[in-house]
């Protein structure tokens, strides 16, 4: 099982954009933490259970941003 996934995220403007994404992603069952670096345009997600990358991408899209899996 993957325990870490990293996404390239587009559309962020400031720190609250990152918090918005982390809030949305951390609501998903199986996600333990989500950490977004706005400057690097990356979100690192740690998993406690198996979660498909598509679920996380959909959650980020719901927050209003684009995401592509880059690692994990
Ligand atoms: Cu913002």
GROMACS .gro file of C-alpha atoms and ligand atoms in nm:
model
   73
    1UNK     CA    1   0.000   0.000   0.000
    2UNK     CA    2   0.119   0.349  -0.081
    3UNK     CA    3   0.169   0.560   0.230
    4UNK     CA    4   0.280   0.880   0.060
    5UNK     CA    5   0.166   1.054  -0.255
    6UNK     CA    6   0.282   1.382  -0.401
    7UNK     CA    7   0.079   1.603  -0.633
    8UNK     CA    8   0.167   1.902  -0.848
    9UNK     CA    9  -0.108   2.154  -0.778
   10UNK     CA   10  -0.207   2.449  -0.995
   11UNK     CA   11  -0.415   2.759  -0.934
   12UNK     CA   12  -0.293   2.860  -0.587
   13UNK     CA   13  -0.235   3.227  -0.507
   14UNK     CA   14  -0.161   3.246  -0.134
   15UNK     CA   15  -0.128   3.054   0.190
   16UNK     CA   16  -0.503   3.015   0.239
   17UNK     CA   17  -0.525   2.830  -0.091
   18UNK     CA   18  -0.294   2.567   0.057
   19UNK     CA   19  -0.499   2.544   0.377
   20UNK     CA   20  -0.817   2.505   0.173
   21UNK     CA   21  -0.666   2.212  -0.015
   22UNK     CA   22  -0.533   2.047   0.301
   23UNK     CA   23  -0.874   2.079   0.473
   24UNK     CA   24  -1.049   1.921   0.176
   25UNK     CA   25  -0.799   1.636   0.136
   26UNK     CA   26  -0.784   1.558   0.509
   27UNK     CA   27  -1.160   1.499   0.508
   28UNK     CA   28  -1.108   1.189   0.293
   29UNK     CA   29  -1.118   0.859   0.483
   30UNK     CA   30  -0.773   0.699   0.480
   31UNK     CA   31  -0.582   1.027   0.465
   32UNK     CA   32  -0.376   1.101   0.776
   33UNK     CA   33  -0.216   1.429   0.672
   34UNK     CA   34  -0.205   1.668   0.380
   35UNK     CA   35   0.069   1.929   0.355
   36UNK     CA   36   0.064   2.185   0.075
   37UNK     CA   37   0.361   2.401  -0.015
   38UNK     CA   38   0.215   2.693  -0.209
   39UNK     CA   39   0.553   2.822  -0.331
   40UNK     CA   40   0.659   2.482  -0.464
   41UNK     CA   41   0.304   2.409  -0.587
   42UNK     CA   42   0.313   2.064  -0.426
   43UNK     CA   43   0.080   1.874  -0.195
   44UNK     CA   44   0.222   1.579   0.000
   45UNK     CA   45  -0.038   1.337   0.133
   46UNK     CA   46   0.030   1.069   0.393
   47UNK     CA   47  -0.207   0.775   0.401
   48UNK     CA   48  -0.324   0.544   0.680
   49UNK     CA   49  -0.530   0.333   0.438
   50UNK     CA   50  -0.538   0.282   0.064
   51UNK     CA   51  -0.682   0.584  -0.119
   52UNK     CA   52  -0.682   0.608  -0.499
   53UNK     CA   53  -0.495   0.910  -0.636
   54UNK     CA   54  -0.811   0.998  -0.831
   55UNK     CA   55  -1.002   1.052  -0.505
   56UNK     CA   56  -0.743   1.301  -0.387
   57UNK     CA   57  -0.730   1.476  -0.724
   58UNK     CA   58  -1.112   1.505  -0.713
   59UNK     CA   59  -1.099   1.656  -0.362
   60UNK     CA   60  -0.841   1.912  -0.475
   61UNK     CA   61  -1.056   1.991  -0.780
   62UNK     CA   62  -1.354   2.042  -0.547
   63UNK     CA   63  -1.152   2.305  -0.363
   64UNK     CA   64  -1.099   2.475  -0.700
   65UNK     CA   65  -0.750   2.367  -0.801
   66UNK     CA   66  -0.586   2.131  -1.047
   67UNK     CA   67  -0.369   1.837  -0.939
   68UNK     CA   68  -0.149   1.581  -1.107
   69UNK     CA   69   0.016   1.287  -0.931
   70UNK     CA   70   0.392   1.327  -0.954
   71UNK     CA   71   0.514   1.062  -0.709
   72UNK     CA   72   0.371   0.769  -0.518
   73LIG    CU1   73  -0.517   3.189  -0.180
   0.00000   0.00000   0.00000
